Amino acid sequence: VRVQAIQAAGALHLQAAIPTLAEHLADPSWWIRFRAAEVLVKLGAPGVAVLKASQHTPGAAGIIARQMLDETGAGA
């Protein structure tokens, strides 16, 4: 259900969801972290800015942020 909500936020381009998506970067579930990072990229510059700031965070949030930025080229 949470993955579907995250994907819906991306499909609807809900900029207001960015703070919640940022919180999900540290979720215990890899799938939630991955989908949140994926949608942040989809939301454009404001979402990418969150990932860039999060890439320096220790732990799961930093790892998924770095991976998504590298994978998509959004960090360049």
One Martini backbone bead per residue (centre of mass of N, CA, C, O) as a GRO file, in nm:
protein
   76
    1VAL     BB    1   0.059   0.063  -0.021
    2ARG     BB    2   0.300   0.257   0.001
    3VAL     BB    3   0.400   0.226  -0.287
    4GLN     BB    4   0.141   0.329  -0.422
    5ALA     BB    5   0.150   0.611  -0.295
    6ILE     BB    6   0.420   0.695  -0.409
    7GLN     BB    7   0.346   0.656  -0.711
    8ALA     BB    8   0.110   0.855  -0.710
    9ALA     BB    9   0.274   1.106  -0.646
   10GLY     BB   10   0.433   1.088  -0.911
   11ALA     BB   11   0.195   1.084  -1.117
   12LEU     BB   12   0.087   1.371  -0.985
   13HIS     BB   13   0.317   1.566  -0.905
   14LEU     BB   14   0.363   1.595  -0.578
   15GLN     BB   15   0.532   1.833  -0.416
   16ALA     BB   16   0.409   1.795  -0.122
   17ALA     BB   17   0.557   1.499  -0.089
   18ILE     BB   18   0.862   1.543  -0.038
   19PRO     BB   19   0.896   1.518   0.273
   20THR     BB   20   0.790   1.224   0.286
   21LEU     BB   21   0.991   1.101   0.090
   22ALA     BB   22   1.239   1.170   0.257
   23GLU     BB   23   1.163   0.987   0.496
   24HIS     BB   24   1.159   0.716   0.318
   25LEU     BB   25   1.474   0.685   0.285
   26ALA     BB   26   1.474   0.545   0.600
   27ASP     BB   27   1.336   0.298   0.557
   28PRO     BB   28   1.346  -0.042   0.626
   29SER     BB   29   1.247  -0.066   0.336
   30TRP     BB   30   1.381  -0.089   0.033
   31TRP     BB   31   1.136  -0.043  -0.151
   32ILE     BB   32   1.061   0.231  -0.033
   33ARG     BB   33   1.325   0.378  -0.080
   34PHE     BB   34   1.338   0.341  -0.386
   35ARG     BB   35   1.064   0.473  -0.465
   36ALA     BB   36   1.118   0.747  -0.337
   37ALA     BB   37   1.368   0.814  -0.506
   38GLU     BB   38   1.236   0.786  -0.782
   39VAL     BB   39   1.024   1.014  -0.738
   40LEU     BB   40   1.216   1.245  -0.681
   41VAL     BB   41   1.326   1.251  -0.965
   42LYS     BB   42   1.049   1.292  -1.112
   43LEU     BB   43   1.006   1.585  -0.961
   44GLY     BB   44   1.282   1.704  -0.992
   45ALA     BB   45   1.468   1.947  -0.858
   46PRO     BB   46   1.352   1.922  -0.566
   47GLY     BB   47   1.408   1.613  -0.542
   48VAL     BB   48   1.710   1.616  -0.610
   49ALA     BB   49   1.793   1.796  -0.374
   50VAL     BB   50   1.725   1.587  -0.158
   51LEU     BB   51   1.923   1.372  -0.254
   52LYS     BB   52   2.180   1.541  -0.233
   53ALA     BB   53   2.148   1.590   0.075
   54SER     BB   54   2.119   1.273   0.154
   55GLN     BB   55   2.397   1.144   0.056
   56HIS     BB   56   2.537   1.236   0.351
   57THR     BB   57   2.380   1.033   0.496
   58PRO     BB   58   2.372   0.805   0.715
   59GLY     BB   59   2.288   0.517   0.578
   60ALA     BB   60   2.016   0.436   0.388
   61ALA     BB   61   1.960   0.719   0.273
   62GLY     BB   62   2.240   0.768   0.147
   63ILE     BB   63   2.253   0.521  -0.032
   64ILE     BB   64   1.996   0.563  -0.208
   65ALA     BB   65   2.069   0.842  -0.309
   66ARG     BB   66   2.333   0.770  -0.453
   67GLN     BB   67   2.220   0.550  -0.637
   68MET     BB   68   2.008   0.724  -0.787
   69LEU     BB   69   2.199   0.940  -0.892
   70ASP     BB   70   2.380   0.743  -1.051
   71GLU     BB   71   2.164   0.586  -1.220
   72THR     BB   72   2.029   0.866  -1.350
   73GLY     BB   73   2.229   1.130  -1.347
   74ALA     BB   74   2.120   1.361  -1.142
   75GLY     BB   75   2.409   1.440  -0.999
   76ALA     BB   76   2.547   1.609  -1.249
   0.00000   0.00000   0.00000
